[in-house]
């Protein structure tokens, strides 16, 4: 603490004038510098909250990762050129703070809705989690940008050092699934669930929601078409009414009945197949086009229906969902 000293008359021997003025000037300069530092700015020599590293990614189907953002972990005694982080060095309220930026360029001739999946990788190339993003209504020649967060990671997750595009799906914007919380002009919304797989049996649920203001009627089976990478119909695949030729354990696979959905009500159906490979060429459909009934507006889904060499897929009839 600076103490005030009693006033004494100055003499040439006890207080040299020029050195005192110099000391006062230095003190004022130091105080002024401390008072003008910007609020929230990191102190000199301290690390920033995160580090963004550009990535030279060749990409896939018009999508590529452009950078990786990693939160700064505890200081390392041996700095390295490659940024990495492991979850047990961080305390971010459950979120790892890791994200990857991407860009998607539509080089086609029609407006598309893209779903891109990024995978975060460790130094040895292992997958350490991922995330998915959707970019709607990307016009021909347009480039859009966004980011995907890794979210919460287990404390034992190895150090993440990179990210890559693992999957890209592009559907015509007019046939894209409705955005969450929106209702198409038709007044009905068609969607799928994540599906279930066991012992080679695959089951994917279809959901039909009446989000409009009028009753909606269906009777029988959804109308299904399997498509290849170019979104062209796949030939030589039998679309079966019912799933009994594939399995007998599917709930709701009974005779079709008329279903009337009032506003707010829903119905479900199932796509059923087996992923068995024997003689012949395996078939995988990257896309499925679904209509709630004949003449209804189509909705295209990136489903990756891996039929193996079975050549058939069963569809169960619509059944009203119990409320």
PDB file of C-alpha atoms in Angstrom:
ATOM      1  CA  UNK A   1       0.000   0.000   0.000  1.00  0.00           C
ATOM      2  CA  UNK A   2       1.259   3.484  -0.897  1.00  0.00           C
ATOM      3  CA  UNK A   3       1.533   5.678   2.245  1.00  0.00           C
ATOM      4  CA  UNK A   4       1.323   9.431   2.142  1.00  0.00           C
ATOM      5  CA  UNK A   5       4.503  10.979   3.587  1.00  0.00           C
ATOM      6  CA  UNK A   6       4.542  14.209   5.600  1.00  0.00           C
ATOM      7  CA  UNK A   7       5.203  17.317   3.580  1.00  0.00           C
ATOM      8  CA  UNK A   8       8.759  18.604   3.776  1.00  0.00           C
ATOM      9  CA  UNK A   9      10.185  21.605   1.966  1.00  0.00           C
ATOM     10  CA  UNK A  10      12.091  20.464  -1.072  1.00  0.00           C
ATOM     11  CA  UNK A  11      15.772  21.170  -1.327  1.00  0.00           C
ATOM     12  CA  UNK A  12      18.185  20.298  -4.124  1.00  0.00           C
ATOM     13  CA  UNK A  13      19.729  17.604  -1.858  1.00  0.00           C
ATOM     14  CA  UNK A  14      16.512  15.784  -0.739  1.00  0.00           C
ATOM     15  CA  UNK A  15      14.253  15.807  -3.910  1.00  0.00           C
ATOM     16  CA  UNK A  16      15.801  16.033  -7.371  1.00  0.00           C
ATOM     17  CA  UNK A  17      13.034  17.522  -9.536  1.00  0.00           C
ATOM     18  CA  UNK A  18      13.570  15.797 -12.930  1.00  0.00           C
ATOM     19  CA  UNK A  19      13.756  12.205 -11.664  1.00  0.00           C
ATOM     20  CA  UNK A  20      10.558  12.733  -9.633  1.00  0.00           C
ATOM     21  CA  UNK A  21       8.636  14.000 -12.658  1.00  0.00           C
ATOM     22  CA  UNK A  22       9.832  11.041 -14.726  1.00  0.00           C
ATOM     23  CA  UNK A  23       8.654   8.583 -12.072  1.00  0.00           C
ATOM     24  CA  UNK A  24       5.246  10.266 -11.859  1.00  0.00           C
ATOM     25  CA  UNK A  25       4.850  10.126 -15.658  1.00  0.00           C
ATOM     26  CA  UNK A  26       5.644   6.408 -15.731  1.00  0.00           C
ATOM     27  CA  UNK A  27       3.132   5.722 -12.953  1.00  0.00           C
ATOM     28  CA  UNK A  28       0.335   7.611 -14.715  1.00  0.00           C
ATOM     29  CA  UNK A  29       1.092   5.840 -17.988  1.00  0.00           C
ATOM     30  CA  UNK A  30       0.822   2.440 -16.297  1.00  0.00           C
ATOM     31  CA  UNK A  31      -2.464   3.343 -14.599  1.00  0.00           C
ATOM     32  CA  UNK A  32      -3.943   4.655 -17.855  1.00  0.00           C
ATOM     33  CA  UNK A  33      -2.986   1.465 -19.717  1.00  0.00           C
ATOM     34  CA  UNK A  34      -4.700  -0.694 -17.071  1.00  0.00           C
ATOM     35  CA  UNK A  35      -7.888   1.366 -17.219  1.00  0.00           C
ATOM     36  CA  UNK A  36      -8.350   1.210 -21.006  1.00  0.00           C
ATOM     37  CA  UNK A  37      -8.194  -2.573 -21.522  1.00  0.00           C
ATOM     38  CA  UNK A  38     -11.418  -3.768 -23.221  1.00  0.00           C
ATOM     39  CA  UNK A  39     -13.928  -5.657 -21.094  1.00  0.00           C
ATOM     40  CA  UNK A  40     -14.064  -9.341 -21.940  1.00  0.00           C
ATOM     41  CA  UNK A  41     -10.783  -9.345 -23.843  1.00  0.00           C
ATOM     42  CA  UNK A  42      -8.461 -12.193 -22.894  1.00  0.00           C
ATOM     43  CA  UNK A  43      -5.488 -11.222 -20.803  1.00  0.00           C
ATOM     44  CA  UNK A  44      -2.178 -11.060 -22.563  1.00  0.00           C
ATOM     45  CA  UNK A  45      -0.583 -14.459 -22.805  1.00  0.00           C
ATOM     46  CA  UNK A  46      -3.838 -16.345 -22.089  1.00  0.00           C
ATOM     47  CA  UNK A  47      -5.392 -18.782 -24.554  1.00  0.00           C
ATOM     48  CA  UNK A  48      -8.637 -18.029 -26.374  1.00  0.00           C
ATOM     49  CA  UNK A  49     -11.761 -20.116 -25.660  1.00  0.00           C
ATOM     50  CA  UNK A  50     -11.370 -22.233 -28.785  1.00  0.00           C
ATOM     51  CA  UNK A  51      -9.170 -22.788 -31.798  1.00  0.00           C
ATOM     52  CA  UNK A  52     -10.417 -23.007 -35.385  1.00  0.00           C
ATOM     53  CA  UNK A  53      -8.280 -25.040 -37.761  1.00  0.00           C
ATOM     54  CA  UNK A  54      -8.841 -25.051 -41.561  1.00  0.00           C
ATOM     55  CA  UNK A  55      -9.299 -28.489 -43.132  1.00  0.00           C
ATOM     56  CA  UNK A  56      -8.382 -29.398 -46.687  1.00  0.00           C
ATOM     57  CA  UNK A  57     -11.150 -31.914 -47.322  1.00  0.00           C
ATOM     58  CA  UNK A  58     -11.824 -33.280 -50.835  1.00  0.00           C
ATOM     59  CA  UNK A  59     -15.444 -33.721 -49.793  1.00  0.00           C
ATOM     60  CA  UNK A  60     -18.190 -35.925 -51.141  1.00  0.00           C
ATOM     61  CA  UNK A  61     -21.085 -35.281 -53.528  1.00  0.00           C
ATOM     62  CA  UNK A  62     -20.680 -31.503 -53.375  1.00  0.00           C
ATOM     63  CA  UNK A  63     -20.201 -31.279 -49.592  1.00  0.00           C
ATOM     64  CA  UNK A  64     -16.935 -30.803 -47.738  1.00  0.00           C
ATOM     65  CA  UNK A  65     -15.643 -29.906 -44.282  1.00  0.00           C
ATOM     66  CA  UNK A  66     -13.844 -26.548 -44.231  1.00  0.00           C
ATOM     67  CA  UNK A  67     -12.689 -26.209 -40.615  1.00  0.00           C
ATOM     68  CA  UNK A  68     -12.663 -27.837 -37.198  1.00  0.00           C
ATOM     69  CA  UNK A  69     -13.232 -25.871 -33.991  1.00  0.00           C
ATOM     70  CA  UNK A  70     -11.833 -27.317 -30.769  1.00  0.00           C
ATOM     71  CA  UNK A  71     -12.009 -25.818 -27.270  1.00  0.00           C
ATOM     72  CA  UNK A  72      -8.620 -25.210 -25.753  1.00  0.00           C
ATOM     73  CA  UNK A  73      -7.718 -27.898 -23.262  1.00  0.00           C
ATOM     74  CA  UNK A  74      -5.306 -27.437 -20.372  1.00  0.00           C
ATOM     75  CA  UNK A  75      -1.918 -26.093 -21.489  1.00  0.00           C
ATOM     76  CA  UNK A  76       0.466 -28.719 -22.757  1.00  0.00           C
ATOM     77  CA  UNK A  77       4.176 -28.498 -21.903  1.00  0.00           C
ATOM     78  CA  UNK A  78       4.997 -29.598 -25.436  1.00  0.00           C
ATOM     79  CA  UNK A  79       3.097 -27.578 -28.065  1.00  0.00           C
ATOM     80  CA  UNK A  80       2.180 -29.465 -31.239  1.00  0.00           C
ATOM     81  CA  UNK A  81       1.159 -28.293 -34.676  1.00  0.00           C
ATOM     82  CA  UNK A  82      -1.951 -30.434 -34.705  1.00  0.00           C
ATOM     83  CA  UNK A  83      -4.858 -29.267 -32.561  1.00  0.00           C
ATOM     84  CA  UNK A  84      -6.621 -31.969 -30.575  1.00  0.00           C
ATOM     85  CA  UNK A  85      -8.856 -32.258 -27.570  1.00  0.00           C
ATOM     86  CA  UNK A  86     -10.241 -34.990 -25.377  1.00  0.00           C
ATOM     87  CA  UNK A  87     -13.479 -34.701 -23.434  1.00  0.00           C
ATOM     88  CA  UNK A  88     -11.978 -35.270 -19.991  1.00  0.00           C
ATOM     89  CA  UNK A  89     -10.006 -31.999 -20.234  1.00  0.00           C
ATOM     90  CA  UNK A  90     -13.145 -29.876 -20.522  1.00  0.00           C
ATOM     91  CA  UNK A  91     -16.035 -28.658 -18.384  1.00  0.00           C
ATOM     92  CA  UNK A  92     -18.617 -27.234 -20.756  1.00  0.00           C
ATOM     93  CA  UNK A  93     -21.864 -28.271 -19.112  1.00  0.00           C
ATOM     94  CA  UNK A  94     -22.142 -31.559 -21.017  1.00  0.00           C
ATOM     95  CA  UNK A  95     -21.244 -30.166 -24.444  1.00  0.00           C
ATOM     96  CA  UNK A  96     -17.805 -30.996 -25.797  1.00  0.00           C
ATOM     97  CA  UNK A  97     -17.542 -27.607 -27.544  1.00  0.00           C
ATOM     98  CA  UNK A  98     -16.320 -29.357 -30.701  1.00  0.00           C
ATOM     99  CA  UNK A  99     -17.799 -28.399 -34.062  1.00  0.00           C
ATOM    100  CA  UNK A 100     -17.024 -28.654 -37.761  1.00  0.00           C
ATOM    101  CA  UNK A 101     -17.924 -26.153 -40.476  1.00  0.00           C
ATOM    102  CA  UNK A 102     -19.029 -27.378 -43.895  1.00  0.00           C
ATOM    103  CA  UNK A 103     -20.065 -26.055 -47.264  1.00  0.00           C
ATOM    104  CA  UNK A 104     -22.358 -27.604 -49.883  1.00  0.00           C
ATOM    105  CA  UNK A 105     -22.421 -26.640 -53.553  1.00  0.00           C
ATOM    106  CA  UNK A 106     -25.327 -27.627 -55.792  1.00  0.00           C
ATOM    107  CA  UNK A 107     -23.759 -28.385 -59.154  1.00  0.00           C
ATOM    108  CA  UNK A 108     -26.971 -29.869 -60.554  1.00  0.00           C
ATOM    109  CA  UNK A 109     -29.833 -28.350 -62.502  1.00  0.00           C
ATOM    110  CA  UNK A 110     -32.675 -28.497 -59.936  1.00  0.00           C
ATOM    111  CA  UNK A 111     -33.220 -27.068 -56.480  1.00  0.00           C
ATOM    112  CA  UNK A 112     -32.317 -29.651 -53.848  1.00  0.00           C
ATOM    113  CA  UNK A 113     -32.609 -30.207 -50.110  1.00  0.00           C
ATOM    114  CA  UNK A 114     -29.426 -31.696 -48.667  1.00  0.00           C
ATOM    115  CA  UNK A 115     -28.871 -33.812 -45.590  1.00  0.00           C
ATOM    116  CA  UNK A 116     -25.183 -34.023 -44.705  1.00  0.00           C
ATOM    117  CA  UNK A 117     -23.655 -36.224 -42.007  1.00  0.00           C
ATOM    118  CA  UNK A 118     -20.226 -35.367 -40.588  1.00  0.00           C
ATOM    119  CA  UNK A 119     -18.014 -37.741 -38.616  1.00  0.00           C
ATOM    120  CA  UNK A 120     -15.473 -36.513 -36.070  1.00  0.00           C
ATOM    121  CA  UNK A 121     -12.277 -38.565 -36.128  1.00  0.00           C
ATOM    122  CA  UNK A 122      -9.308 -39.314 -33.909  1.00  0.00           C
ATOM    123  CA  UNK A 123      -5.680 -39.176 -34.994  1.00  0.00           C
ATOM    124  CA  UNK A 124      -5.767 -42.794 -36.192  1.00  0.00           C
ATOM    125  CA  UNK A 125      -8.875 -42.119 -38.297  1.00  0.00           C
ATOM    126  CA  UNK A 126     -11.364 -43.761 -35.932  1.00  0.00           C
ATOM    127  CA  UNK A 127     -14.909 -42.381 -35.791  1.00  0.00           C
ATOM    128  CA  UNK A 128     -15.558 -40.491 -32.543  1.00  0.00           C
ATOM    129  CA  UNK A 129     -19.168 -39.479 -33.102  1.00  0.00           C
ATOM    130  CA  UNK A 130     -20.924 -37.271 -35.588  1.00  0.00           C
ATOM    131  CA  UNK A 131     -23.883 -35.110 -36.407  1.00  0.00           C
ATOM    132  CA  UNK A 132     -26.337 -34.336 -39.203  1.00  0.00           C
ATOM    133  CA  UNK A 133     -27.556 -31.077 -40.703  1.00  0.00           C
ATOM    134  CA  UNK A 134     -30.171 -30.230 -43.342  1.00  0.00           C
ATOM    135  CA  UNK A 135     -29.899 -27.423 -45.893  1.00  0.00           C
ATOM    136  CA  UNK A 136     -33.187 -26.716 -47.659  1.00  0.00           C
ATOM    137  CA  UNK A 137     -33.923 -25.273 -51.100  1.00  0.00           C
ATOM    138  CA  UNK A 138     -30.360 -24.994 -52.410  1.00  0.00           C
ATOM    139  CA  UNK A 139     -30.655 -23.576 -55.921  1.00  0.00           C
ATOM    140  CA  UNK A 140     -28.452 -24.747 -58.815  1.00  0.00           C
ATOM    141  CA  UNK A 141     -24.994 -23.180 -58.621  1.00  0.00           C
ATOM    142  CA  UNK A 142     -25.516 -21.974 -55.055  1.00  0.00           C
ATOM    143  CA  UNK A 143     -23.161 -22.709 -52.144  1.00  0.00           C
ATOM    144  CA  UNK A 144     -24.446 -22.824 -48.576  1.00  0.00           C
ATOM    145  CA  UNK A 145     -22.483 -23.079 -45.346  1.00  0.00           C
ATOM    146  CA  UNK A 146     -23.209 -24.336 -41.862  1.00  0.00           C
ATOM    147  CA  UNK A 147     -21.762 -26.265 -38.962  1.00  0.00           C
ATOM    148  CA  UNK A 148     -22.332 -29.464 -37.004  1.00  0.00           C
ATOM    149  CA  UNK A 149     -21.594 -29.846 -33.289  1.00  0.00           C
ATOM    150  CA  UNK A 150     -20.236 -33.025 -31.764  1.00  0.00           C
ATOM    151  CA  UNK A 151     -22.353 -32.479 -28.643  1.00  0.00           C
ATOM    152  CA  UNK A 152     -21.650 -34.373 -25.439  1.00  0.00           C
ATOM    153  CA  UNK A 153     -18.892 -36.990 -25.573  1.00  0.00           C
ATOM    154  CA  UNK A 154     -17.950 -39.686 -23.050  1.00  0.00           C
ATOM    155  CA  UNK A 155     -14.927 -38.805 -20.877  1.00  0.00           C
ATOM    156  CA  UNK A 156     -13.034 -41.743 -22.408  1.00  0.00           C
ATOM    157  CA  UNK A 157     -13.335 -40.410 -25.964  1.00  0.00           C
ATOM    158  CA  UNK A 158      -9.904 -40.324 -27.649  1.00  0.00           C
ATOM    159  CA  UNK A 159      -8.524 -37.027 -28.847  1.00  0.00           C
ATOM    160  CA  UNK A 160     -10.422 -35.601 -31.813  1.00  0.00           C
ATOM    161  CA  UNK A 161      -8.172 -34.245 -34.542  1.00  0.00           C
ATOM    162  CA  UNK A 162     -10.363 -34.084 -37.642  1.00  0.00           C
ATOM    163  CA  UNK A 163     -13.767 -34.270 -39.293  1.00  0.00           C
ATOM    164  CA  UNK A 164     -15.026 -35.557 -42.625  1.00  0.00           C
ATOM    165  CA  UNK A 165     -18.199 -35.862 -44.679  1.00  0.00           C
ATOM    166  CA  UNK A 166     -19.452 -39.411 -44.254  1.00  0.00           C
ATOM    167  CA  UNK A 167     -22.809 -39.189 -46.011  1.00  0.00           C
ATOM    168  CA  UNK A 168     -24.693 -36.819 -48.305  1.00  0.00           C
ATOM    169  CA  UNK A 169     -28.305 -37.156 -49.434  1.00  0.00           C
ATOM    170  CA  UNK A 170     -29.959 -34.791 -51.894  1.00  0.00           C
ATOM    171  CA  UNK A 171     -33.653 -34.856 -52.747  1.00  0.00           C
ATOM    172  CA  UNK A 172     -35.711 -32.521 -54.951  1.00  0.00           C
ATOM    173  CA  UNK A 173     -36.877 -29.626 -52.801  1.00  0.00           C
ATOM    174  CA  UNK A 174     -40.478 -30.206 -53.872  1.00  0.00           C
ATOM    175  CA  UNK A 175     -40.347 -33.777 -52.480  1.00  0.00           C
ATOM    176  CA  UNK A 176     -38.382 -33.084 -49.305  1.00  0.00           C
ATOM    177  CA  UNK A 177     -39.827 -34.054 -45.943  1.00  0.00           C
ATOM    178  CA  UNK A 178     -41.529 -31.138 -44.214  1.00  0.00           C
ATOM    179  CA  UNK A 179     -39.367 -29.181 -41.800  1.00  0.00           C
ATOM    180  CA  UNK A 180     -40.047 -29.851 -38.103  1.00  0.00           C
ATOM    181  CA  UNK A 181     -42.971 -27.824 -36.839  1.00  0.00           C
ATOM    182  CA  UNK A 182     -44.343 -27.086 -40.330  1.00  0.00           C
ATOM    183  CA  UNK A 183     -47.320 -28.479 -42.240  1.00  0.00           C
ATOM    184  CA  UNK A 184     -47.298 -28.982 -46.040  1.00  0.00           C
ATOM    185  CA  UNK A 185     -50.007 -27.410 -48.177  1.00  0.00           C
ATOM    186  CA  UNK A 186     -51.579 -30.875 -48.504  1.00  0.00           C
ATOM    187  CA  UNK A 187     -52.384 -30.788 -44.776  1.00  0.00           C
ATOM    188  CA  UNK A 188     -50.653 -34.132 -44.137  1.00  0.00           C
ATOM    189  CA  UNK A 189     -47.083 -34.845 -43.121  1.00  0.00           C
ATOM    190  CA  UNK A 190     -45.284 -38.106 -43.986  1.00  0.00           C
ATOM    191  CA  UNK A 191     -42.176 -39.156 -42.059  1.00  0.00           C
ATOM    192  CA  UNK A 192     -40.062 -42.154 -41.082  1.00  0.00           C
ATOM    193  CA  UNK A 193     -38.445 -43.351 -37.885  1.00  0.00           C
ATOM    194  CA  UNK A 194     -34.897 -44.637 -37.353  1.00  0.00           C
ATOM    195  CA  UNK A 195     -35.947 -48.228 -37.901  1.00  0.00           C
ATOM    196  CA  UNK A 196     -34.980 -51.463 -36.212  1.00  0.00           C
ATOM    197  CA  UNK A 197     -32.650 -54.269 -37.249  1.00  0.00           C
ATOM    198  CA  UNK A 198     -32.189 -57.736 -35.786  1.00  0.00           C
ATOM    199  CA  UNK A 199     -30.776 -60.955 -37.299  1.00  0.00           C
ATOM    200  CA  UNK A 200     -30.891 -59.481 -40.803  1.00  0.00           C
ATOM    201  CA  UNK A 201     -34.513 -58.305 -40.461  1.00  0.00           C
ATOM    202  CA  UNK A 202     -35.106 -54.596 -41.121  1.00  0.00           C
ATOM    203  CA  UNK A 203     -38.210 -52.642 -40.130  1.00  0.00           C
ATOM    204  CA  UNK A 204     -38.727 -48.918 -40.791  1.00  0.00           C
ATOM    205  CA  UNK A 205     -41.880 -47.174 -39.616  1.00  0.00           C
ATOM    206  CA  UNK A 206     -43.842 -44.722 -41.754  1.00  0.00           C
ATOM    207  CA  UNK A 207     -45.841 -41.993 -40.023  1.00  0.00           C
ATOM    208  CA  UNK A 208     -48.784 -40.080 -41.464  1.00  0.00           C
ATOM    209  CA  UNK A 209     -49.901 -37.014 -39.501  1.00  0.00           C
ATOM    210  CA  UNK A 210     -52.952 -34.920 -40.268  1.00  0.00           C
ATOM    211  CA  UNK A 211     -51.586 -31.465 -39.500  1.00  0.00           C
ATOM    212  CA  UNK A 212     -54.268 -29.684 -41.517  1.00  0.00           C
ATOM    213  CA  UNK A 213     -57.785 -28.509 -40.732  1.00  0.00           C
ATOM    214  CA  UNK A 214     -59.845 -31.173 -42.543  1.00  0.00           C
ATOM    215  CA  UNK A 215     -60.308 -34.907 -42.203  1.00  0.00           C
ATOM    216  CA  UNK A 216     -57.935 -37.029 -44.299  1.00  0.00           C
ATOM    217  CA  UNK A 217     -58.814 -40.530 -45.516  1.00  0.00           C
ATOM    218  CA  UNK A 218     -56.565 -43.407 -46.551  1.00  0.00           C
ATOM    219  CA  UNK A 219     -57.417 -47.011 -47.275  1.00  0.00           C
ATOM    220  CA  UNK A 220     -54.907 -49.737 -47.846  1.00  0.00           C
ATOM    221  CA  UNK A 221     -51.164 -49.425 -48.336  1.00  0.00           C
ATOM    222  CA  UNK A 222     -48.721 -46.565 -48.809  1.00  0.00           C
ATOM    223  CA  UNK A 223     -47.438 -46.307 -52.369  1.00  0.00           C
ATOM    224  CA  UNK A 224     -43.690 -46.995 -52.405  1.00  0.00           C
ATOM    225  CA  UNK A 225     -40.961 -46.673 -55.037  1.00  0.00           C
ATOM    226  CA  UNK A 226     -37.267 -47.477 -54.521  1.00  0.00           C
ATOM    227  CA  UNK A 227     -34.675 -45.225 -56.189  1.00  0.00           C
ATOM    228  CA  UNK A 228     -30.963 -45.466 -56.998  1.00  0.00           C
ATOM    229  CA  UNK A 229     -28.155 -42.916 -56.465  1.00  0.00           C
ATOM    230  CA  UNK A 230     -29.446 -40.853 -59.393  1.00  0.00           C
ATOM    231  CA  UNK A 231     -32.967 -40.957 -57.909  1.00  0.00           C
ATOM    232  CA  UNK A 232     -34.142 -43.188 -60.771  1.00  0.00           C
ATOM    233  CA  UNK A 233     -36.502 -46.156 -60.138  1.00  0.00           C
ATOM    234  CA  UNK A 234     -34.844 -49.477 -59.308  1.00  0.00           C
ATOM    235  CA  UNK A 235     -36.184 -52.342 -61.399  1.00  0.00           C
ATOM    236  CA  UNK A 236     -36.545 -56.027 -60.484  1.00  0.00           C
ATOM    237  CA  UNK A 237     -37.612 -55.405 -56.870  1.00  0.00           C
ATOM    238  CA  UNK A 238     -40.984 -56.744 -55.737  1.00  0.00           C
ATOM    239  CA  UNK A 239     -42.992 -54.388 -53.498  1.00  0.00           C
ATOM    240  CA  UNK A 240     -45.278 -56.717 -51.534  1.00  0.00           C
ATOM    241  CA  UNK A 241     -48.600 -55.837 -49.935  1.00  0.00           C
ATOM    242  CA  UNK A 242     -48.051 -57.076 -46.416  1.00  0.00           C
ATOM    243  CA  UNK A 243     -44.962 -58.567 -44.796  1.00  0.00           C
ATOM    244  CA  UNK A 244     -45.941 -62.215 -44.281  1.00  0.00           C
ATOM    245  CA  UNK A 245     -43.656 -63.443 -47.064  1.00  0.00           C
ATOM    246  CA  UNK A 246     -40.783 -61.917 -45.083  1.00  0.00           C
ATOM    247  CA  UNK A 247     -41.787 -62.446 -41.432  1.00  0.00           C
ATOM    248  CA  UNK A 248     -44.884 -63.112 -39.345  1.00  0.00           C
ATOM    249  CA  UNK A 249     -43.933 -60.981 -36.360  1.00  0.00           C
ATOM    250  CA  UNK A 250     -44.952 -57.482 -37.527  1.00  0.00           C
ATOM    251  CA  UNK A 251     -47.686 -55.766 -35.523  1.00  0.00           C
ATOM    252  CA  UNK A 252     -50.454 -54.200 -37.597  1.00  0.00           C
ATOM    253  CA  UNK A 253     -49.990 -56.414 -40.657  1.00  0.00           C
ATOM    254  CA  UNK A 254     -53.652 -57.313 -41.024  1.00  0.00           C
ATOM    255  CA  UNK A 255     -56.258 -56.699 -43.710  1.00  0.00           C
ATOM    256  CA  UNK A 256     -56.353 -53.079 -44.903  1.00  0.00           C
ATOM    257  CA  UNK A 257     -59.199 -50.985 -43.514  1.00  0.00           C
ATOM    258  CA  UNK A 258     -60.446 -47.468 -44.238  1.00  0.00           C
ATOM    259  CA  UNK A 259     -58.750 -44.938 -41.964  1.00  0.00           C
ATOM    260  CA  UNK A 260     -60.099 -41.443 -41.358  1.00  0.00           C
ATOM    261  CA  UNK A 261     -57.706 -39.063 -39.647  1.00  0.00           C
ATOM    262  CA  UNK A 262     -59.168 -36.022 -37.984  1.00  0.00           C
ATOM    263  CA  UNK A 263     -56.894 -32.976 -37.534  1.00  0.00           C
ATOM    264  CA  UNK A 264     -54.183 -33.913 -35.066  1.00  0.00           C
ATOM    265  CA  UNK A 265     -54.546 -37.688 -35.585  1.00  0.00           C
ATOM    266  CA  UNK A 266     -51.912 -40.041 -37.034  1.00  0.00           C
ATOM    267  CA  UNK A 267     -51.501 -43.410 -38.723  1.00  0.00           C
ATOM    268  CA  UNK A 268     -48.546 -45.764 -39.101  1.00  0.00           C
ATOM    269  CA  UNK A 269     -47.324 -48.386 -41.547  1.00  0.00           C
ATOM    270  CA  UNK A 270     -44.093 -50.382 -41.834  1.00  0.00           C
ATOM    271  CA  UNK A 271     -41.484 -51.202 -44.463  1.00  0.00           C
ATOM    272  CA  UNK A 272     -40.117 -54.712 -43.873  1.00  0.00           C
ATOM    273  CA  UNK A 273     -37.243 -56.568 -45.549  1.00  0.00           C
ATOM    274  CA  UNK A 274     -34.341 -58.905 -44.911  1.00  0.00           C
ATOM    275  CA  UNK A 275     -30.711 -58.133 -45.618  1.00  0.00           C
ATOM    276  CA  UNK A 276     -29.677 -61.565 -46.865  1.00  0.00           C
ATOM    277  CA  UNK A 277     -27.007 -62.137 -49.497  1.00  0.00           C
ATOM    278  CA  UNK A 278     -26.893 -65.383 -51.464  1.00  0.00           C
ATOM    279  CA  UNK A 279     -26.559 -65.876 -55.219  1.00  0.00           C
ATOM    280  CA  UNK A 280     -26.952 -62.769 -57.341  1.00  0.00           C
ATOM    281  CA  UNK A 281     -26.162 -59.078 -57.078  1.00  0.00           C
ATOM    282  CA  UNK A 282     -27.068 -57.280 -53.826  1.00  0.00           C
ATOM    283  CA  UNK A 283     -29.409 -54.314 -54.152  1.00  0.00           C
ATOM    284  CA  UNK A 284     -29.333 -51.202 -51.954  1.00  0.00           C
ATOM    285  CA  UNK A 285     -31.812 -48.377 -52.519  1.00  0.00           C
ATOM    286  CA  UNK A 286     -30.388 -45.050 -51.281  1.00  0.00           C
ATOM    287  CA  UNK A 287     -33.792 -43.375 -51.580  1.00  0.00           C
ATOM    288  CA  UNK A 288     -37.462 -44.261 -51.204  1.00  0.00           C
ATOM    289  CA  UNK A 289     -40.338 -42.236 -52.654  1.00  0.00           C
ATOM    290  CA  UNK A 290     -43.513 -42.567 -50.582  1.00  0.00           C
ATOM    291  CA  UNK A 291     -47.096 -41.463 -51.235  1.00  0.00           C
ATOM    292  CA  UNK A 292     -49.730 -41.729 -48.526  1.00  0.00           C
ATOM    293  CA  UNK A 293     -52.095 -43.048 -51.207  1.00  0.00           C
ATOM    294  CA  UNK A 294     -52.373 -43.095 -54.983  1.00  0.00           C
ATOM    295  CA  UNK A 295     -52.373 -39.545 -56.346  1.00  0.00           C
ATOM    296  CA  UNK A 296     -50.995 -37.981 -53.146  1.00  0.00           C
ATOM    297  CA  UNK A 297     -47.936 -35.713 -53.190  1.00  0.00           C
ATOM    298  CA  UNK A 298     -44.680 -37.739 -53.070  1.00  0.00           C
ATOM    299  CA  UNK A 299     -42.132 -37.478 -50.260  1.00  0.00           C
ATOM    300  CA  UNK A 300     -38.583 -38.732 -50.819  1.00  0.00           C
ATOM    301  CA  UNK A 301     -36.479 -40.157 -47.995  1.00  0.00           C
ATOM    302  CA  UNK A 302     -32.796 -41.128 -47.855  1.00  0.00           C
ATOM    303  CA  UNK A 303     -33.365 -44.574 -46.328  1.00  0.00           C
ATOM    304  CA  UNK A 304     -30.556 -46.889 -47.595  1.00  0.00           C
ATOM    305  CA  UNK A 305     -32.784 -49.945 -47.932  1.00  0.00           C
ATOM    306  CA  UNK A 306     -30.297 -52.822 -48.144  1.00  0.00           C
ATOM    307  CA  UNK A 307     -32.258 -55.699 -49.668  1.00  0.00           C
ATOM    308  CA  UNK A 308     -29.248 -57.966 -50.204  1.00  0.00           C
ATOM    309  CA  UNK A 309     -30.188 -60.464 -52.907  1.00  0.00           C
ATOM    310  CA  UNK A 310     -33.763 -61.027 -51.658  1.00  0.00           C
ATOM    311  CA  UNK A 311     -35.310 -58.665 -54.229  1.00  0.00           C
ATOM    312  CA  UNK A 312     -38.432 -57.962 -52.189  1.00  0.00           C
ATOM    313  CA  UNK A 313     -39.809 -55.528 -49.632  1.00  0.00           C
ATOM    314  CA  UNK A 314     -43.076 -55.716 -47.712  1.00  0.00           C
ATOM    315  CA  UNK A 315     -45.367 -52.788 -46.882  1.00  0.00           C
ATOM    316  CA  UNK A 316     -48.024 -53.050 -44.168  1.00  0.00           C
ATOM    317  CA  UNK A 317     -51.325 -51.131 -44.418  1.00  0.00           C
ATOM    318  CA  UNK A 318     -52.029 -47.856 -42.673  1.00  0.00           C
ATOM    319  CA  UNK A 319     -53.453 -48.238 -39.161  1.00  0.00           C
ATOM    320  CA  UNK A 320     -54.611 -45.407 -36.928  1.00  0.00           C
ATOM    321  CA  UNK A 321     -52.281 -44.636 -34.044  1.00  0.00           C
ATOM    322  CA  UNK A 322     -53.833 -45.120 -30.634  1.00  0.00           C
ATOM    323  CA  UNK A 323     -54.108 -41.866 -28.708  1.00  0.00           C
TER     324      UNK A 323
END
